[in-house]
Short mmCIF file of C-alpha atoms and ligand atoms in Angstrom, two decimals:
data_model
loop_
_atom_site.label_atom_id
_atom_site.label_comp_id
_atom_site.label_asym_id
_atom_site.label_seq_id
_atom_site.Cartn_x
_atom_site.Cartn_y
_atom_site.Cartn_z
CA UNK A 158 -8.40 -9.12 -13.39
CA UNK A 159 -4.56 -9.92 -12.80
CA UNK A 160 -1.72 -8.10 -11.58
CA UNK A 161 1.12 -10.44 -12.72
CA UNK A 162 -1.05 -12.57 -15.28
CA UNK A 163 1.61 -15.43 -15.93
CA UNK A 164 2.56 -15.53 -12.29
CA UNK A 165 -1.02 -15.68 -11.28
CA UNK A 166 -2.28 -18.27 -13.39
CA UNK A 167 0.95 -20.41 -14.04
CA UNK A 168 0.34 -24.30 -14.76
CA UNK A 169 0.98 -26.23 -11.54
CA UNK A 170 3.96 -28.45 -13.27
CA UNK A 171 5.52 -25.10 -14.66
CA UNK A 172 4.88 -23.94 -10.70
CA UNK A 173 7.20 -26.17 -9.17
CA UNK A 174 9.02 -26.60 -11.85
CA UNK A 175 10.18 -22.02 -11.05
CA UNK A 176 10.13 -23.72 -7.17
CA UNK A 177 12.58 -25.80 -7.45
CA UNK A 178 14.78 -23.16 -9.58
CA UNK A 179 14.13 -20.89 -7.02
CA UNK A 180 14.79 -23.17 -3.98
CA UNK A 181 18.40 -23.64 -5.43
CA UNK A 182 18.86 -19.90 -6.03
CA UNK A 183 17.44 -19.60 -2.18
CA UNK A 184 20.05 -22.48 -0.88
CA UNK A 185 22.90 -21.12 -2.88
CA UNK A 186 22.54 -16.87 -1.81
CA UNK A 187 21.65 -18.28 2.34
CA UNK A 188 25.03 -20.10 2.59
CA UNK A 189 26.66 -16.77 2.59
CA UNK A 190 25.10 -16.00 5.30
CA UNK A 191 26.63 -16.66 9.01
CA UNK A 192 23.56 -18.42 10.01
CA UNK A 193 23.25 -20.63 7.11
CA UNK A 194 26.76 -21.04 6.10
CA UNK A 195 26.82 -23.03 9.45
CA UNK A 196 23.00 -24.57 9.38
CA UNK A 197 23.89 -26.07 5.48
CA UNK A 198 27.25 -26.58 5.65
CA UNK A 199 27.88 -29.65 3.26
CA UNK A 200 24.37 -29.01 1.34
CA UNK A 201 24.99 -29.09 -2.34
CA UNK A 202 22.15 -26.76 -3.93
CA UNK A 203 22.81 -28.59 -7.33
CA UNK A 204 20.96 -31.88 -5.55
CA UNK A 205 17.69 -29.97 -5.40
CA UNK A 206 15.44 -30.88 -8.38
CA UNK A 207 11.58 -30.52 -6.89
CA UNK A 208 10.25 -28.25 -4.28
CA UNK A 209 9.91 -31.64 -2.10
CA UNK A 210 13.74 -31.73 -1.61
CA UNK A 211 12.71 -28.83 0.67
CA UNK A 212 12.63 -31.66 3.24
CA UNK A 213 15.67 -32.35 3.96
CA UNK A 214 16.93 -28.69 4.92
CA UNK A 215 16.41 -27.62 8.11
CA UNK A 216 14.57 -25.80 10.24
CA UNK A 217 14.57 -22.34 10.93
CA UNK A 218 12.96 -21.01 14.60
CA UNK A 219 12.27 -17.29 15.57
CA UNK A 220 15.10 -18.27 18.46
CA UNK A 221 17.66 -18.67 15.74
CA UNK A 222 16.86 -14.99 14.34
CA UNK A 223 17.18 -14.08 17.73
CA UNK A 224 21.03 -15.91 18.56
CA UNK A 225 22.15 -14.11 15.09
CA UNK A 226 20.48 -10.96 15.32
CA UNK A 227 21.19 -8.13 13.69
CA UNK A 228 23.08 -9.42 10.69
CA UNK A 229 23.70 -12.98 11.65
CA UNK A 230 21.43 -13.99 8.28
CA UNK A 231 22.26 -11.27 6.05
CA UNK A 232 23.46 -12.92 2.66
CA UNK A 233 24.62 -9.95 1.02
CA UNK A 234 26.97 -6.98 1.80
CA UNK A 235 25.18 -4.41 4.23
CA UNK A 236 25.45 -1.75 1.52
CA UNK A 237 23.03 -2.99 -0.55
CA UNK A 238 20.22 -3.40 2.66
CA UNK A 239 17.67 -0.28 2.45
CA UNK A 240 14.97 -1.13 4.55
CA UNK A 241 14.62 -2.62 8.30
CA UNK A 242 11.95 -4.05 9.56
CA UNK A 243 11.45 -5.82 12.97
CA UNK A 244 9.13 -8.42 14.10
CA UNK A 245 6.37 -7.40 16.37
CA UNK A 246 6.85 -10.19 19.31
CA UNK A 247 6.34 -8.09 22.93
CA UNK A 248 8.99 -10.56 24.57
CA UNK A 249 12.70 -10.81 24.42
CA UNK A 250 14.73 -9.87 21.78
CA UNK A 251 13.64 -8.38 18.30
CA UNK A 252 14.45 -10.11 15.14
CA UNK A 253 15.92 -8.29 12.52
CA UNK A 254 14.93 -8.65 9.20
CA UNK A 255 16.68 -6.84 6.20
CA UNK A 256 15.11 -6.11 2.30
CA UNK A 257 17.04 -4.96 -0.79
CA UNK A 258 15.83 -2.90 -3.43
CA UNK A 259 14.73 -5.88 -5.40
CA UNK A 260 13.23 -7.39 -2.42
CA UNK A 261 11.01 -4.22 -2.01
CA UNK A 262 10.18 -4.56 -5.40
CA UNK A 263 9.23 -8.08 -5.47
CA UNK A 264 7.17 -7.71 -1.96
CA UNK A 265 5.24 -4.12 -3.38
CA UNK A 266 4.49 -6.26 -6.49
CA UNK A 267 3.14 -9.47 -4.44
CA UNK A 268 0.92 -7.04 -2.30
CA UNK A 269 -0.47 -5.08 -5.39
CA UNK A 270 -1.58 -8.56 -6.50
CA UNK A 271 -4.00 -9.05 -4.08
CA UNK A 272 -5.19 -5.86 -3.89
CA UNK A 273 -5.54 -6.21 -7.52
CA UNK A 274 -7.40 -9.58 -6.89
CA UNK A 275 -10.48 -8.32 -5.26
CA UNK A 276 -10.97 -5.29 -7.02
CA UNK A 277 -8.77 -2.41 -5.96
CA UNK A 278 -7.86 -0.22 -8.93
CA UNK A 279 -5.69 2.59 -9.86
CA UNK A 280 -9.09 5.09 -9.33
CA UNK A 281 -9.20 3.90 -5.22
CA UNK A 282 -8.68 6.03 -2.57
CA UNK A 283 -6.49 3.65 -0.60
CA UNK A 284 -6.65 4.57 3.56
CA UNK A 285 -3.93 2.63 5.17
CA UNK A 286 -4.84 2.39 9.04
CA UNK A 287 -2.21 0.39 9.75
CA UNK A 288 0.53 1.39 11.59
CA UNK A 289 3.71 2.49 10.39
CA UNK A 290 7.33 1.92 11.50
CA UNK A 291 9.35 -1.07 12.34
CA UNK A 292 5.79 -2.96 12.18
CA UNK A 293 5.59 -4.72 8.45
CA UNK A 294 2.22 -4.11 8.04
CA UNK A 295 2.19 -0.32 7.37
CA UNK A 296 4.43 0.38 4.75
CA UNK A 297 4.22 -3.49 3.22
CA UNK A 298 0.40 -2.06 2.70
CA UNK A 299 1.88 1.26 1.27
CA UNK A 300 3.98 0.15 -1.34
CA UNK A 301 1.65 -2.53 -2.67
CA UNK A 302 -1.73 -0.23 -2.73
CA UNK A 303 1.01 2.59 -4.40
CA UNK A 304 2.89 0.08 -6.71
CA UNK A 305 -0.71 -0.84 -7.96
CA UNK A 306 -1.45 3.35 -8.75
CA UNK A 307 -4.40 3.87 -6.15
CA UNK A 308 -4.00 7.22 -4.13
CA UNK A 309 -2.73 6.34 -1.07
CA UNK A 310 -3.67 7.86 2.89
CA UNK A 311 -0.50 7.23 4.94
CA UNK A 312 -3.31 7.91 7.23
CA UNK A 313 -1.50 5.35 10.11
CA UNK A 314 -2.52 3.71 13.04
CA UNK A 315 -5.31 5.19 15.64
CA UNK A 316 -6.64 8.63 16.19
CA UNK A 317 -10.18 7.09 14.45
CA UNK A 318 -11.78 11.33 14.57
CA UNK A 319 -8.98 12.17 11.98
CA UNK A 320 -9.81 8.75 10.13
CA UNK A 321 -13.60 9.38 9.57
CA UNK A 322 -12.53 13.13 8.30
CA UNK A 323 -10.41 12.29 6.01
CA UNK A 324 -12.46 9.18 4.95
CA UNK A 325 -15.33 11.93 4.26
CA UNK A 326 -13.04 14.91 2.69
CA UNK A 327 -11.04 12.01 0.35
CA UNK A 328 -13.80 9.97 -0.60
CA UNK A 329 -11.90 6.97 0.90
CA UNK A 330 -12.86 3.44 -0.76
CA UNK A 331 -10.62 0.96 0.68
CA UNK A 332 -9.05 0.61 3.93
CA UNK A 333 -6.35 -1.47 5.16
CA UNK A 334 -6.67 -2.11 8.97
CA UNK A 335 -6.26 -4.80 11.82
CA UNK A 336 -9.63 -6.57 12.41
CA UNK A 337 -9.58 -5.05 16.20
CA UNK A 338 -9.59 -1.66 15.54
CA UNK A 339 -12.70 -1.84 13.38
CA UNK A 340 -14.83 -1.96 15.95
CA UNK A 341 -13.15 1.07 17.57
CA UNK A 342 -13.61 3.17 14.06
CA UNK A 343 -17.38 1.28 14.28
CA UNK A 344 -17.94 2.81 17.63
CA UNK A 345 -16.34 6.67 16.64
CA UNK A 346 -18.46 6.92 13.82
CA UNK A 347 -21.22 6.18 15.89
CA UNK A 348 -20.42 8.25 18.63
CA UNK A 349 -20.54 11.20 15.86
CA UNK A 350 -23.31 10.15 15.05
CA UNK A 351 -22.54 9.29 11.71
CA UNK A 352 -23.10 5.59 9.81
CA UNK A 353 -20.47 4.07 7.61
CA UNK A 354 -22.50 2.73 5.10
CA UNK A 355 -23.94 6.45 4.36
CA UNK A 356 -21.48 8.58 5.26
CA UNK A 357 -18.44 7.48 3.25
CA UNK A 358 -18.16 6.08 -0.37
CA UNK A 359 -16.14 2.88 1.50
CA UNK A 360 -16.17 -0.76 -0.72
CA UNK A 361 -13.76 -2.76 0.27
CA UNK A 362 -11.56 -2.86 3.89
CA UNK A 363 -8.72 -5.13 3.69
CA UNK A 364 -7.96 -6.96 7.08
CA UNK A 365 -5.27 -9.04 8.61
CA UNK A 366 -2.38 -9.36 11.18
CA UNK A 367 -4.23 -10.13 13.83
CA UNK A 368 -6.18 -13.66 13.35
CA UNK A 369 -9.55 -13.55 13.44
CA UNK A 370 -13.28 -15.55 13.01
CA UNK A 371 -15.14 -15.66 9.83
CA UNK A 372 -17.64 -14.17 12.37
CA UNK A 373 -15.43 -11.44 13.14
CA UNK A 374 -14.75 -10.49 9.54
CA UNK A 375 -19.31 -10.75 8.41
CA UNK A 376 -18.92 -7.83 11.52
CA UNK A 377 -16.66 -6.06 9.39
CA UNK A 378 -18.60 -5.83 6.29
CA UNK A 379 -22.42 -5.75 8.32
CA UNK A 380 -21.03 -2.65 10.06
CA UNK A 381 -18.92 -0.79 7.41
CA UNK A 382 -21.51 -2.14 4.15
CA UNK A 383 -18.02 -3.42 2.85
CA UNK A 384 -16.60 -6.57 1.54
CA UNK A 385 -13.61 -7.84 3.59
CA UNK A 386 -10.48 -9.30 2.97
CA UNK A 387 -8.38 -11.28 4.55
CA UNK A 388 -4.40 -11.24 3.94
CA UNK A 389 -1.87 -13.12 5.65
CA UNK A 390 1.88 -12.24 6.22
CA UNK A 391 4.12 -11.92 9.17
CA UNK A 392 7.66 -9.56 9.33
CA UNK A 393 9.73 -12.57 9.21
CA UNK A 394 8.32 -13.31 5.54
CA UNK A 395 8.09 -9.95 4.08
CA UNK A 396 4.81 -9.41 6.21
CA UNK A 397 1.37 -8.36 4.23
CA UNK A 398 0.98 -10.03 1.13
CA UNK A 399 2.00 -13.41 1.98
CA UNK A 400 -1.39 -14.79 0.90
CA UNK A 401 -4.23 -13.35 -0.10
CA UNK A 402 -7.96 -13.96 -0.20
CA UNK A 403 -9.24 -13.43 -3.96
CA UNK A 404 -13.15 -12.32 -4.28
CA UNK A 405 -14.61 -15.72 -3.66
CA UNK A 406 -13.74 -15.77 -0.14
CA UNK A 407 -12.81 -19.33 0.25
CA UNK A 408 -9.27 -19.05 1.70
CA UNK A 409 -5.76 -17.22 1.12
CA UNK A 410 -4.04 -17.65 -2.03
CA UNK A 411 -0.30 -18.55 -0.98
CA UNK A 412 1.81 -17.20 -3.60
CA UNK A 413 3.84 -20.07 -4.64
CA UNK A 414 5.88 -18.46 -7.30
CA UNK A 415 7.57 -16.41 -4.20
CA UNK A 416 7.45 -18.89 -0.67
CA UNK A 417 7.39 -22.64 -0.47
CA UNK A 418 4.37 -23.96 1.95
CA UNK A 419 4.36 -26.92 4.35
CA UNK A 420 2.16 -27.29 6.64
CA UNK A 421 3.56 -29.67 9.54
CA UNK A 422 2.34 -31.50 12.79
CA UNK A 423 4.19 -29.10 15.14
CA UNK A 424 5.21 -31.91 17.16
CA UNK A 425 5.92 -34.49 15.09
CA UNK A 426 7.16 -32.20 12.57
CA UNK A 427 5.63 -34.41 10.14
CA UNK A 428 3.65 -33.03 7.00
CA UNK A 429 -0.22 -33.27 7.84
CA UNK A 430 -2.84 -34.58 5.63
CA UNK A 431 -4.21 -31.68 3.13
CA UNK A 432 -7.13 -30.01 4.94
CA UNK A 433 -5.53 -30.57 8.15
CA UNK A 434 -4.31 -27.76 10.73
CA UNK A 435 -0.61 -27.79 11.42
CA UNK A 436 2.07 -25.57 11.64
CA UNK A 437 2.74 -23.34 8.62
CA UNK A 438 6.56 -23.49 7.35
CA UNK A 439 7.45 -21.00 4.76
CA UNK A 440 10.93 -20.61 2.85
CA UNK A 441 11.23 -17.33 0.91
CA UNK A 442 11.66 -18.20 -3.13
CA UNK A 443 12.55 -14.72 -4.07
CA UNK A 444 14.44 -13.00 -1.82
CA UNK A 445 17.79 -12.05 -1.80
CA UNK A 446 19.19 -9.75 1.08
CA UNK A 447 17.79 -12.34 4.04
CA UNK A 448 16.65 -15.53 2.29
CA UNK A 449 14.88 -17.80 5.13
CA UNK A 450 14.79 -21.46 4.72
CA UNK A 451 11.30 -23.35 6.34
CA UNK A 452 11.16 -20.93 8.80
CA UNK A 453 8.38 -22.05 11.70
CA UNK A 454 5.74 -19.04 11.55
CA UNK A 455 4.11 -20.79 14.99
CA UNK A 456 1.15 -20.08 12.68
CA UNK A 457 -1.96 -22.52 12.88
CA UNK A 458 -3.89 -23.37 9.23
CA UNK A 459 -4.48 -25.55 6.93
CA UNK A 460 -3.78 -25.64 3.27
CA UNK A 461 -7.42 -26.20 1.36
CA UNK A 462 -7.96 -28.98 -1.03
CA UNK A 463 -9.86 -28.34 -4.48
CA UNK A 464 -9.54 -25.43 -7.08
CA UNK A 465 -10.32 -22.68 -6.74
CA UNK A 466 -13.74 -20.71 -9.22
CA UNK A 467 -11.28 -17.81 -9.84
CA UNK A 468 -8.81 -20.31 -11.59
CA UNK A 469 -5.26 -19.29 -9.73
CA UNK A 470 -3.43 -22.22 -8.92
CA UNK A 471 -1.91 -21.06 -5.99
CA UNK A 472 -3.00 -23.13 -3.10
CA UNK A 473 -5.35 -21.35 -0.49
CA UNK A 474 -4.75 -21.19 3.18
CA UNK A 475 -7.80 -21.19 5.42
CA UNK A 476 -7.58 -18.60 7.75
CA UNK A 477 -5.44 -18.57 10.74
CA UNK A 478 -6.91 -21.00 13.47
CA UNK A 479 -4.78 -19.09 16.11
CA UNK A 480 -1.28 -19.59 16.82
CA UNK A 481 0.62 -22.50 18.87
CA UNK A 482 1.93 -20.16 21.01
CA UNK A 483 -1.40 -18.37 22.14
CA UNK A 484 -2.74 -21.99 22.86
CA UNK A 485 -3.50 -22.03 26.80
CA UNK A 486 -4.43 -24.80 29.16
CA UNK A 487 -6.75 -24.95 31.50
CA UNK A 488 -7.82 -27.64 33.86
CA UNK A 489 -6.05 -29.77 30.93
CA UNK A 490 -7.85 -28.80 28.61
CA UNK A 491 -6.31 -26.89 25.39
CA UNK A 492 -7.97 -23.46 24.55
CA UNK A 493 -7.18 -21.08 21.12
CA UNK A 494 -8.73 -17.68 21.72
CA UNK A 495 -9.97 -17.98 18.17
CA UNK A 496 -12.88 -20.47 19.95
CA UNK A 497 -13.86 -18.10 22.49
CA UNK A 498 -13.86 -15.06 19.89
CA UNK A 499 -16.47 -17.42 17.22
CA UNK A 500 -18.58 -17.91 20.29
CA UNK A 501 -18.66 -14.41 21.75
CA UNK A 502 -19.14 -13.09 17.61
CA UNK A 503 -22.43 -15.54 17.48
CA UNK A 504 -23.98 -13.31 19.86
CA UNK A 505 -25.55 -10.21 18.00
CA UNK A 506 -25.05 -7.67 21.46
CA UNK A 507 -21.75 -8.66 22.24
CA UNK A 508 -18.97 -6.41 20.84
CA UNK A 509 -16.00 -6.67 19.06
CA UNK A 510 -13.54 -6.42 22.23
CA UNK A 511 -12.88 -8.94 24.99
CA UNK A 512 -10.68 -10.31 27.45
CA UNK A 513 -9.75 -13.80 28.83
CA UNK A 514 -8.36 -13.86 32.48
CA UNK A 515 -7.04 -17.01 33.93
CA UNK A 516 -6.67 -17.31 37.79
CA UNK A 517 -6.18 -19.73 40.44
CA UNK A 518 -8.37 -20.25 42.35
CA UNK A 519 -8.54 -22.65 45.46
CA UNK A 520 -11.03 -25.06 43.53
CA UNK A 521 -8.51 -24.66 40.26
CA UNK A 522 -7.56 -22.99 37.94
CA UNK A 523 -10.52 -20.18 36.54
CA UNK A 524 -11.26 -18.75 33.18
CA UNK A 525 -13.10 -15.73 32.86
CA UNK A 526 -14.77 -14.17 29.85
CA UNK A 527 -15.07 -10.54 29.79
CA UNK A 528 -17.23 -9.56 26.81
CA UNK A 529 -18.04 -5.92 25.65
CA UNK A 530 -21.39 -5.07 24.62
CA UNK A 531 -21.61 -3.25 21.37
CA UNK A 532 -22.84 0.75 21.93
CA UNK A 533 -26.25 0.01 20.44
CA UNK A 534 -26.88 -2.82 23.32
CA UNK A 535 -25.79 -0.49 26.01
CA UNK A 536 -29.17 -0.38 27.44
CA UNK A 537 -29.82 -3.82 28.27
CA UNK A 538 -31.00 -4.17 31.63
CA UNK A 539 -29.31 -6.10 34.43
CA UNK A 540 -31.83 -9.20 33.82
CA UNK A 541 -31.17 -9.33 30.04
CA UNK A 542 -27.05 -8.99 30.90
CA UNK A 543 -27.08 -12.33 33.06
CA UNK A 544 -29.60 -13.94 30.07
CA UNK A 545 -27.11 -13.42 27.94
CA UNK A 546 -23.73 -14.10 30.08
CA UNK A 547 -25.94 -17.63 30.64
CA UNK A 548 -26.08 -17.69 27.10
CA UNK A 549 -22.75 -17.40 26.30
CA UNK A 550 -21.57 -19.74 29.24
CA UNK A 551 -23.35 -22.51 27.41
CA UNK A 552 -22.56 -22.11 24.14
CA UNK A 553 -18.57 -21.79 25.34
CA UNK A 554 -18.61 -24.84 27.03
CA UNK A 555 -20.53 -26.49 24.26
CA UNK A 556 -17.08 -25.32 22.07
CA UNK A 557 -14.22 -25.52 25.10
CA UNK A 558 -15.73 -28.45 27.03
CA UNK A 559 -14.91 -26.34 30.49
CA UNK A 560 -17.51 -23.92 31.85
CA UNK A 561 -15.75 -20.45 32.28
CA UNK A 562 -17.29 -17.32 33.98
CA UNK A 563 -18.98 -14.58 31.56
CA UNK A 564 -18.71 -10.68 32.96
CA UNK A 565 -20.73 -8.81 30.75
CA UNK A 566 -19.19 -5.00 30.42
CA UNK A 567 -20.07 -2.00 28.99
CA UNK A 568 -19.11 -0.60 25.76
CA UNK A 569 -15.67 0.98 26.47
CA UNK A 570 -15.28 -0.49 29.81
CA UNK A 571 -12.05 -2.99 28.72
CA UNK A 572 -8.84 -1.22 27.94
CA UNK A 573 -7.91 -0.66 24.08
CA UNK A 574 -4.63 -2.29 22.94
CA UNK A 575 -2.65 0.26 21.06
CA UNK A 576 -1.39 -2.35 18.49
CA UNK A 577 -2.57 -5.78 18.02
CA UNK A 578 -5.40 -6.41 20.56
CA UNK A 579 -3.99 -8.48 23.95
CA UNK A 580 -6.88 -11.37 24.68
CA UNK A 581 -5.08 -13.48 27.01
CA UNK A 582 -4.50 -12.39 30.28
CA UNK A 583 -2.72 -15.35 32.28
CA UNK A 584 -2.74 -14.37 35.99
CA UNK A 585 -1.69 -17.59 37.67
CA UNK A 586 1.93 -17.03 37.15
CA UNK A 587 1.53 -14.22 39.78
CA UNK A 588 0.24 -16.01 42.34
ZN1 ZN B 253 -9.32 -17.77 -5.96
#
């Protein structure tokens, strides 16, 4: 039932107790780097004696990655990098972020642990549709599903008519995907005329990246006949395997043996009250080539209070709300995709893709909804299209408090993001 047994199911005293050791070790290997040997000048590591002295260190912001990029927070000699990865922002300039040998080892091990966690064995047929490259995601799945012994598909991202083959040929059980593209492997294998739940031997499809409703992941396993699981990571912290849902679906296990959470008011900068959404901070415990100290993952969650049934004391994460940056405004009122997406999911014909469009207009500022049908509600007829566009308007401004338009559009008819899916399409900087 456990990877890493005493890890896993350490006492939480004993927890912070490896924290704090680790938060000194963290503190003490940064300062040789440019970035930190500047941002802690005059910290003495030897003052840290609880995780909570995390406090009083600073902040780190994806901007700083960018002002020292490449090797501006490398803390050890470049000979002993081996591995490259690069966040997956579409604006400005990449960040850089560098792994050792031990750092590979340490990440493989913390993603084998959650794969581990909800059932994956060395017997699985692992299919990772991820994508490879400078993208964490791919090869963070990779080593974690191949550290833990499954056979492993290095199947990569898109192309879903080679997917189904080899799902069929291999006898494929898990799959490791972003939540987006399962509705575009949905729609090939029905296009083929062939149904998931019969035609492949699938159990269990691990999801993340991209956040995404509880809504969007019951789609997942209605359409597949799997169970899903969410995992959280992002480049900057290793990527995959950050936290991890175990089988009781409740939230993400953070694994606090390897990154200190906070969770933060992201104006105030304050902590927030547990069960409250705020910023999640994360300083790597365990990792030695590019150690990164509260670093601001512009991630939106909230850390869960209670135990958890499986008995891991590792505090769970709910699922990503949606991220501060992705928050919009319109006619002054904030809007998270996430709250359009749980609507849109309520509503058994709409699909899995869709598009927001802001536009001014001369009465204001517009938002428009642009919902896919799924393939099997292709045929509804133009009367049963504006019922349900009605439908949807409602129940959106029931959530938003704004009314926005509803397009309904055929299956297919919005374009297909190649990686993560693009939802926000802000048109009144144009104009
Ligand atoms: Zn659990």
């Amino acid at each position: 039932m456990f990877w890493q047994k005493d890890l896993e199911l350490m006492p939480p005293d004993q927890l912070r107790g490896l924290q704090a050791q680790r938060l000194r070790r963290t503190v003490e290997m940064a300062k040789k780097s440019p970035f930190y040997a500047k941002a802690l000048a005059g910290m003495d590591p030897d003052g840290i004696t609880t995780p909570d002295d995390a406090r009083h260190l600073p902040l780190t912001v994806k901007q700083d990655l960018r002002d020292y990029f490449p090797f501006g927070f490398l803390a050890v000699p470049r000979s002993q990098v081996v591995r490259l990865h690069a966040s997956s922002g579409t604006t400005g300039t990449p960040t850089a972020i560098f792994h050792g040998k031990a750092d590979l080892k340490a990440w493989a091990d913390l993603v084998a642990r959650g794969l581990y966690m909800v059932g994956v064995r060395p017997s699985d047929v692992f299919q990772n549709l991820a994508g490879y490259g400078l993208f964490s995601g791919g090869l963070g799945m990779h080593y974690g599903a191949e550290r833990l012994g499954a056979l492993v598909i290095p199947a990569g991202a898109g192309n879903s008519r080679r997917q189904i083959s080899l799902m069929r040929q291999m006898g494929t059980t898990v799959m490791h995907m972003i939540p987006s593209y399962a509705h575009r492997l949905a729609a090939a294998f029905a296009e083929q005329g062939l149904d998931p739940r019969a035609d492949t031997s699938l159990k269990i499809a691990i999801i993340g990246a991209e956040p995404h409703t509880e809504q969007a992941r019951r789609r997942i396993e209605e359409m597949f006949g799997v169970k899903a699981y969410n995992n959280y990571g992002l480049s900057e912290l290793n990527g995959p395997g950050v936290a991890f849902e175990c089988a009781e679906q409740n939230g993400l296990h953070l694994w606090e043996d390897a990154f200190l959470v906070e969770v933060l008011d992201p104006t105030t900068l304050e902590p927030v009250a547990p069960g409250q959404v705020g910023e999640v901070v994360l300083t790597t415990l365990n990792r030695r080539a590019m150690p990164l100290i509260r670093y601001r993952t512009r991630d939106l969650a909230a850390l869960l209070p209670g135990d958890c049934p499986c008995g891991r004391p590792h505090r769970r994460l709910s699922r990503i709300v949606g991220r501060s940056d992705d928050m919009f405004i319109v006619k002054g009122v904030n809007v998270y995709p996430m709250q359009v997406e749980a609507v849109l999911m309520g509503h058994k014909p709409v699909g899995g893709n869709y598009l927001i469009v802001l536009e001014s207009r001369e009465s204001g500022d517009a938002m428009i909804v642009r919902a896919e049908l799924r393939p099997e509600a292709a045929g509804l007829s133009p009367e049963e299209r504006s019922g349900l566009a009605r439908s949807l308007a409602k129940d959106l401004r029931d959530e938003l408090l704004l009314t926005p338009a509803v397009e309904i559009c055929d299956p297919g008819a919005l374009p297909v993001a190649q990686g993560k899916a693009e939802r926000v399409q802000d048109r009144r900087k144009l104009s």
